[in-house]
Short mmCIF file of C-alpha atoms in Angstrom, two decimals:
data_model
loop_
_atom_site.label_atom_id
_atom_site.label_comp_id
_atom_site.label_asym_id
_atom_site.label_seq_id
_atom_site.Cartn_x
_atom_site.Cartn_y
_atom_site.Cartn_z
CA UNK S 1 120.80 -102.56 -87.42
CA UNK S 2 120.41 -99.19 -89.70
CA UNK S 3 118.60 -96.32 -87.37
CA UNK S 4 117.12 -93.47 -89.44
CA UNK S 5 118.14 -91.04 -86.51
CA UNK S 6 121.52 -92.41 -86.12
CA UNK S 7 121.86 -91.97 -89.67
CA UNK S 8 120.22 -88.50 -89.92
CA UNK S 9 122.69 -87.16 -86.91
CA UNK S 10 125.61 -88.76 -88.53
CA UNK S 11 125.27 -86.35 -91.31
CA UNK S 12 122.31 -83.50 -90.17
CA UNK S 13 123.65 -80.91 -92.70
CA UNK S 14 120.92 -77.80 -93.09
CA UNK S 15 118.73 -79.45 -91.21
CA UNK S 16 120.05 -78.88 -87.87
CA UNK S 17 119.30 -76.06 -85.76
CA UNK S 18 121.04 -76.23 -82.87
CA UNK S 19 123.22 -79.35 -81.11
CA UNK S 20 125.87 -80.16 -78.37
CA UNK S 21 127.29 -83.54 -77.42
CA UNK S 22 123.91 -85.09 -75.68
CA UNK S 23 121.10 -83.70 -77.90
CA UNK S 24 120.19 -82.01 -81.52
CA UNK S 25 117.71 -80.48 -82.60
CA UNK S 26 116.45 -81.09 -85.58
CA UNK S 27 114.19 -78.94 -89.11
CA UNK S 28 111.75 -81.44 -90.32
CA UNK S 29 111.03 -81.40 -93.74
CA UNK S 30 106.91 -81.60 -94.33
CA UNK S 31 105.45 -79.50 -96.46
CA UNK S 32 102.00 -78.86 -94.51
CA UNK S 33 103.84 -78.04 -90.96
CA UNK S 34 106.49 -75.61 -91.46
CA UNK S 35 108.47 -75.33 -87.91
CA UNK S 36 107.66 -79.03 -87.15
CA UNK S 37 110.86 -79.65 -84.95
CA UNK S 38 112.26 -82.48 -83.36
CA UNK S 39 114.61 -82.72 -80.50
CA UNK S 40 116.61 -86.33 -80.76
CA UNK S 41 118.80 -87.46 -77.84
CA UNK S 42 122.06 -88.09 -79.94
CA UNK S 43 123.09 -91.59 -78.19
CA UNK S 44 120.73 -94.87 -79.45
CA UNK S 45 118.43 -94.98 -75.94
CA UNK S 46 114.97 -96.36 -76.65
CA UNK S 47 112.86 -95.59 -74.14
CA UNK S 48 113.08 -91.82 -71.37
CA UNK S 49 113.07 -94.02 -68.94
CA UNK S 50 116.06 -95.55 -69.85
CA UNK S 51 117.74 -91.92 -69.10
CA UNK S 52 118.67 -90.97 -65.57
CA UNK S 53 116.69 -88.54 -64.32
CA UNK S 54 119.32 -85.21 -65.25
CA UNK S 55 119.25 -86.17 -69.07
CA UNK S 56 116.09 -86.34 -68.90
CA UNK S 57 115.01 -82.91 -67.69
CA UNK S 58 117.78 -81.63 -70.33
CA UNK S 59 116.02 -82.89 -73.07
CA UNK S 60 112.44 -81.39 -71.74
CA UNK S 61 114.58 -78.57 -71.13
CA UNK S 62 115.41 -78.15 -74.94
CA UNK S 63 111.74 -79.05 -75.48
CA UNK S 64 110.28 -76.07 -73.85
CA UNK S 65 112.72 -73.91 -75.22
CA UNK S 66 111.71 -75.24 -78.76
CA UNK S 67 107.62 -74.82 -77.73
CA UNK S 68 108.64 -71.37 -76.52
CA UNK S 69 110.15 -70.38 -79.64
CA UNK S 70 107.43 -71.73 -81.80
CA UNK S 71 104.98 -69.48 -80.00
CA UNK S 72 106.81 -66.73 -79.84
CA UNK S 73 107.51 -66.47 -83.37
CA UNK S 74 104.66 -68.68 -85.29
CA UNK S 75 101.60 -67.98 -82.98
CA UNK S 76 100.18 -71.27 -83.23
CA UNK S 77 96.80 -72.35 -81.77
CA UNK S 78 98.53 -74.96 -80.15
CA UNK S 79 101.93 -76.84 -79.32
CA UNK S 80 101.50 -80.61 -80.04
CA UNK S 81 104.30 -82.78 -78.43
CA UNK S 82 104.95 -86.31 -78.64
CA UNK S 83 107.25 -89.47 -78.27
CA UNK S 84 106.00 -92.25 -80.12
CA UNK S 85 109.63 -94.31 -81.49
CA UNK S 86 107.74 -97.50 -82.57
CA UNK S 87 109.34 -97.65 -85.94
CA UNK S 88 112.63 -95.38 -84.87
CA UNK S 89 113.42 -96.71 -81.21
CA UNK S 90 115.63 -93.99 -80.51
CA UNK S 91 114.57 -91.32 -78.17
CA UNK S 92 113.50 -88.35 -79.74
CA UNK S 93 110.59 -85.75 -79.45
CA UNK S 94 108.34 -84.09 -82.30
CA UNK S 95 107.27 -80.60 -81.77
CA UNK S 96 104.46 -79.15 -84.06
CA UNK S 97 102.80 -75.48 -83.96
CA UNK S 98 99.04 -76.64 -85.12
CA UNK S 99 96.76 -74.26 -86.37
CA UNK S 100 93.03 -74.03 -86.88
CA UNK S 101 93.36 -74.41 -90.74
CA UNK S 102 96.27 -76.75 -90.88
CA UNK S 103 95.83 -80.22 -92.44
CA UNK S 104 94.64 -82.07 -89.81
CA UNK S 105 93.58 -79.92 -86.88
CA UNK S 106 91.95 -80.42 -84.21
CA UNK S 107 93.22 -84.38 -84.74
CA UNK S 108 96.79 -85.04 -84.16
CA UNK S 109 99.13 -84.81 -87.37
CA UNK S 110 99.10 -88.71 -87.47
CA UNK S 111 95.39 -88.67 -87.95
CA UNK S 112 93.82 -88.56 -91.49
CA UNK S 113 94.27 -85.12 -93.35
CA UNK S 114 90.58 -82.56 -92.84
CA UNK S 115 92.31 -80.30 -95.65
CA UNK S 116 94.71 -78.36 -97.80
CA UNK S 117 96.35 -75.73 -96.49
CA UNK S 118 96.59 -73.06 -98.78
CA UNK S 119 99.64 -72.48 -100.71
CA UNK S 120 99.89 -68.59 -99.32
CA UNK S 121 99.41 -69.59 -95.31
CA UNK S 122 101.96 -72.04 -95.69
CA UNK S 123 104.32 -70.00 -97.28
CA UNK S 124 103.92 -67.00 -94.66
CA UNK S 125 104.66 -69.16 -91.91
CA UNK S 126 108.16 -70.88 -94.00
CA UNK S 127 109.10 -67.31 -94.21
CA UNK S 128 109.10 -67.36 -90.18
CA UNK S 129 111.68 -70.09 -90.27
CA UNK S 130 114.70 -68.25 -90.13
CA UNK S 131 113.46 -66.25 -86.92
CA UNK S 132 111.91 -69.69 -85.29
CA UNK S 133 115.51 -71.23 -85.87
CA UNK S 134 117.10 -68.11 -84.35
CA UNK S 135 114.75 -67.85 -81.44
CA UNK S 136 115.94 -71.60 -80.51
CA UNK S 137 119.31 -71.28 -80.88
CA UNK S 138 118.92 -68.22 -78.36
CA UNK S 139 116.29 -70.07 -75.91
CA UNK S 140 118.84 -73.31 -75.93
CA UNK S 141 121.58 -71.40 -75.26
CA UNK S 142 120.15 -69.48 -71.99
CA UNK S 143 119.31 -72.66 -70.23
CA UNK Z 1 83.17 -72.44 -71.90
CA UNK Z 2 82.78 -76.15 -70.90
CA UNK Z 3 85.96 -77.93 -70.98
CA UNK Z 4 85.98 -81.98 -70.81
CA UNK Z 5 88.91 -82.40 -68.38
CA UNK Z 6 87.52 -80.06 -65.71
CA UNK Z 7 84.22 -82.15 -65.97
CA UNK Z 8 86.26 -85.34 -65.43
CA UNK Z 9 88.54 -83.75 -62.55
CA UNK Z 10 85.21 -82.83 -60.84
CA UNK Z 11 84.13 -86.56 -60.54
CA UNK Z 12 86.88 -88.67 -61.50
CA UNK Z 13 84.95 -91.59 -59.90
CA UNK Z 14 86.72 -95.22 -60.66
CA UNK Z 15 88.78 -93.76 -63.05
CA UNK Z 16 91.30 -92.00 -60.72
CA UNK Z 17 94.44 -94.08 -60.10
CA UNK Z 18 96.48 -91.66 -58.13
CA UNK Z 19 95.73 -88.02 -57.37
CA UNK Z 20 96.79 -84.37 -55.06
CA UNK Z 21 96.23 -81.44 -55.35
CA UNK Z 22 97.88 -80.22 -58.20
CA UNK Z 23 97.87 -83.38 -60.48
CA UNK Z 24 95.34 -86.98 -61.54
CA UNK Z 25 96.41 -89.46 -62.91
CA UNK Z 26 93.52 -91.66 -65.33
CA UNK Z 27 92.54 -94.52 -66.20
CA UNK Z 28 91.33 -94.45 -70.06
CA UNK Z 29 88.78 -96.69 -70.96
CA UNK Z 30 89.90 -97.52 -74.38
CA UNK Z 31 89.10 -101.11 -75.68
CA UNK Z 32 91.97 -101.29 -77.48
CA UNK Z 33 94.85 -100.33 -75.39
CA UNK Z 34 94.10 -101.45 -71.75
CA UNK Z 35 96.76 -99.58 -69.60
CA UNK Z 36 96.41 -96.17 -71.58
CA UNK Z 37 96.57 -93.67 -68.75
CA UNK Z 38 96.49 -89.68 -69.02
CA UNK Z 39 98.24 -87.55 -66.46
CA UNK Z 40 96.52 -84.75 -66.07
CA UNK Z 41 97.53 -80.93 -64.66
CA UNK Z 42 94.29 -80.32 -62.09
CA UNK Z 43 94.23 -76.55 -63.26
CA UNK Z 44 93.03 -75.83 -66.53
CA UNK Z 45 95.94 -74.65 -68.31
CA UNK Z 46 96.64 -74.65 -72.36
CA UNK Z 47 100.59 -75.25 -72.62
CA UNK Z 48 103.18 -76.53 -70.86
CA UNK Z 49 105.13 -73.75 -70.82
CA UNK Z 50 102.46 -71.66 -69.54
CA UNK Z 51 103.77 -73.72 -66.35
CA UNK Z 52 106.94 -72.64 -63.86
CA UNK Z 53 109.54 -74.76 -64.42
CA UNK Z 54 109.23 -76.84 -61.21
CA UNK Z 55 105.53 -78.06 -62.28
CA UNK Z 56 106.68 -78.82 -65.97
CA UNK Z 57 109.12 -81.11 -63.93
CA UNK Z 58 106.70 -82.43 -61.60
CA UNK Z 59 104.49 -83.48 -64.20
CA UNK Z 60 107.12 -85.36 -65.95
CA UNK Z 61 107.94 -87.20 -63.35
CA UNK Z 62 105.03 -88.46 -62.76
CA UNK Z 63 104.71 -89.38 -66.69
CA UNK Z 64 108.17 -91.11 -66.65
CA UNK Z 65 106.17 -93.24 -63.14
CA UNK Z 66 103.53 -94.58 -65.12
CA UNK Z 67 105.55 -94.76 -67.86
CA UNK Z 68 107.71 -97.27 -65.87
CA UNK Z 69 105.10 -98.75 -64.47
CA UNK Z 70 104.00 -99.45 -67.55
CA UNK Z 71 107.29 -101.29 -68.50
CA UNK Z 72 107.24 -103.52 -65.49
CA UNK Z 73 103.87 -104.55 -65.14
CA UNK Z 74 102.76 -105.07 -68.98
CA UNK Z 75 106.26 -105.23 -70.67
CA UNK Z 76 105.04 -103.31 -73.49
CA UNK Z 77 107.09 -103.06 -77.28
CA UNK Z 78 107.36 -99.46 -76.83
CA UNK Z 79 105.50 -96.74 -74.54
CA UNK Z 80 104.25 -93.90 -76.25
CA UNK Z 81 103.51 -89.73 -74.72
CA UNK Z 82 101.87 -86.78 -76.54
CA UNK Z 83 100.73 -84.08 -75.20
CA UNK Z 84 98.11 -82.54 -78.01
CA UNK Z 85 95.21 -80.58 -76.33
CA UNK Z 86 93.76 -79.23 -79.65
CA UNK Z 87 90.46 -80.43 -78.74
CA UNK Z 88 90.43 -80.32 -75.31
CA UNK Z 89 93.42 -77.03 -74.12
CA UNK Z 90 94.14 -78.32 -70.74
CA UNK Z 91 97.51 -80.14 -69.71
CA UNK Z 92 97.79 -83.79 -70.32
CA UNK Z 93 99.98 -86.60 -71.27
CA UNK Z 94 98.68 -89.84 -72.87
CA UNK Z 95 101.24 -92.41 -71.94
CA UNK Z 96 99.94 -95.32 -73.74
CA UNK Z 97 102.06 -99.30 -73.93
CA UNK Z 98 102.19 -100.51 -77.33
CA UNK Z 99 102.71 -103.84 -78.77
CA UNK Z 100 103.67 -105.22 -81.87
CA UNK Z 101 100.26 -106.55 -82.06
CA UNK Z 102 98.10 -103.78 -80.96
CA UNK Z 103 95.71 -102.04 -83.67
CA UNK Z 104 97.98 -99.50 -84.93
CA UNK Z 105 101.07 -100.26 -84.56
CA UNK Z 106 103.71 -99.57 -85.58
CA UNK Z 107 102.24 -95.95 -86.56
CA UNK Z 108 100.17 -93.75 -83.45
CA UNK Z 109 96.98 -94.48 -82.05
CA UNK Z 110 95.25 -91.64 -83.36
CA UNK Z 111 96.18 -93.47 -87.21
CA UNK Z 112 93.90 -95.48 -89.26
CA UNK Z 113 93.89 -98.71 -87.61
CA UNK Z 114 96.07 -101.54 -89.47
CA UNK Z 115 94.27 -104.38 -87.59
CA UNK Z 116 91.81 -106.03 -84.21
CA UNK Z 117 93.30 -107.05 -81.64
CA UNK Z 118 92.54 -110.58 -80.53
CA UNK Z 119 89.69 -110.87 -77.44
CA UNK Z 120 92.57 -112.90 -76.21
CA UNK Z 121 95.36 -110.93 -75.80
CA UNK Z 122 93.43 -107.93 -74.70
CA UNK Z 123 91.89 -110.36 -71.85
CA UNK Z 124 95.82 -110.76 -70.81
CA UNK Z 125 96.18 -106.92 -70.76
CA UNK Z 126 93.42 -106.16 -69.07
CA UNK Z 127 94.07 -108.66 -66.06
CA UNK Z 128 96.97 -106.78 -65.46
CA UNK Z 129 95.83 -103.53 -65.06
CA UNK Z 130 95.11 -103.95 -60.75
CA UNK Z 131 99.04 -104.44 -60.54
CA UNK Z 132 99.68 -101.72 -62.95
CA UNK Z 133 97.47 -99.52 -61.06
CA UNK Z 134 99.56 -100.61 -57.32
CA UNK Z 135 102.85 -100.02 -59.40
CA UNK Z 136 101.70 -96.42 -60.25
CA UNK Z 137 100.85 -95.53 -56.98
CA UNK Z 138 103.47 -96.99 -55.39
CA UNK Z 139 106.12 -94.70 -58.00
CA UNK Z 140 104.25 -91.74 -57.75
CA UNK Z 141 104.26 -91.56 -53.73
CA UNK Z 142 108.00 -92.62 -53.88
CA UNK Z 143 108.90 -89.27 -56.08
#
């Protein structure tokens, strides 16, 4: 059976940010959320449960240090979190810095769209990526 | 500033599975998706790292409870957690069981719905929910 997040950590090229031998984390590529960020668990687990109890406070562990970074760098209105894995059954979280005029706020990202962002919001906060990516790294690493 | 979870925290009424003093755990009456159940921080706080460390962990623990709670009782396809609060800035987790057959799946609840359940099968959920209740309680207090 093919898993797109086995796959993706098989090969992460540019798009990882940070990773040891238990966890990576992980640019995503959509155009309306730049800093969206996901923290995978690198071995095929399906549900957090299925983790003892230390890997599992490693990987919120990474997650706070990613929600930390997005706020001290983007600013968002808020941090949305979330661990769905019905189509990728392979633990992993998604971490998006929502904003008042993004695409879909106040409804979760999954929701339908409200709006465009504009073309010059969304390209101020790509310009933060380089800083957001740094700021993990650093965060990660003091844990 | 009104905000909806205080209200609810005030008089949780029927709805309140398991509680103390710094954290409820919900019942959410959602047709749909008998079993959904939010976890909710009693103080009104916006992120979870606005938290110490040792209440980000408590909280989790008490997610990964109902979440396996949630396994044994309802043997669900998948469980899902967010944590949003874009609406409503006060700490919770939606920990929600999901089944191939539910009305979103395989994409989030908060998607455009791909189908009705059957009165049926949501009968069958819903009969279980006394013993998923029990289960909670009894995982929280063990913690």
């Amino acid at each position: 059976m093919a898993c797109d997040l086995c796959n993706l950590l098989a090969a992460p090229g540019a798009a990882l940010i940070w990773g040891d031998d238990r966890l990576s984390v992980v640019a995503v590529d959509e155009a309306e959320y730049p800093g969206f960020t996901r923290v995978v668990w690198n071995a095929h687990v399906k549900e957090m449960t299925d983790l003892p109890a230390e890997d599992r406070v490693r990987i919120m562990d990474v997650v706070w240090a990613v929600e930390s970074a997005q706020r001290e760098v983007m600013a968002p209105e808020k941090v949305n979190l979330a661990s769905f894995g019905n189509m990728t059954p392979h633990v992993h979280w998604h971490v998006i810095p929502r904003y008042r005029d993004d695409a879909h706020f106040p409804n979760p990202t999954w929701a339908v769209a409200q709006r465009a962002s504009s073309a010059e919001v969304l390209a101020a906060r790509r310009a933060l990526l380089p800083a957001l990516h740094a700021a993990i790294v650093e965060k990660v690493k003091a844990l």
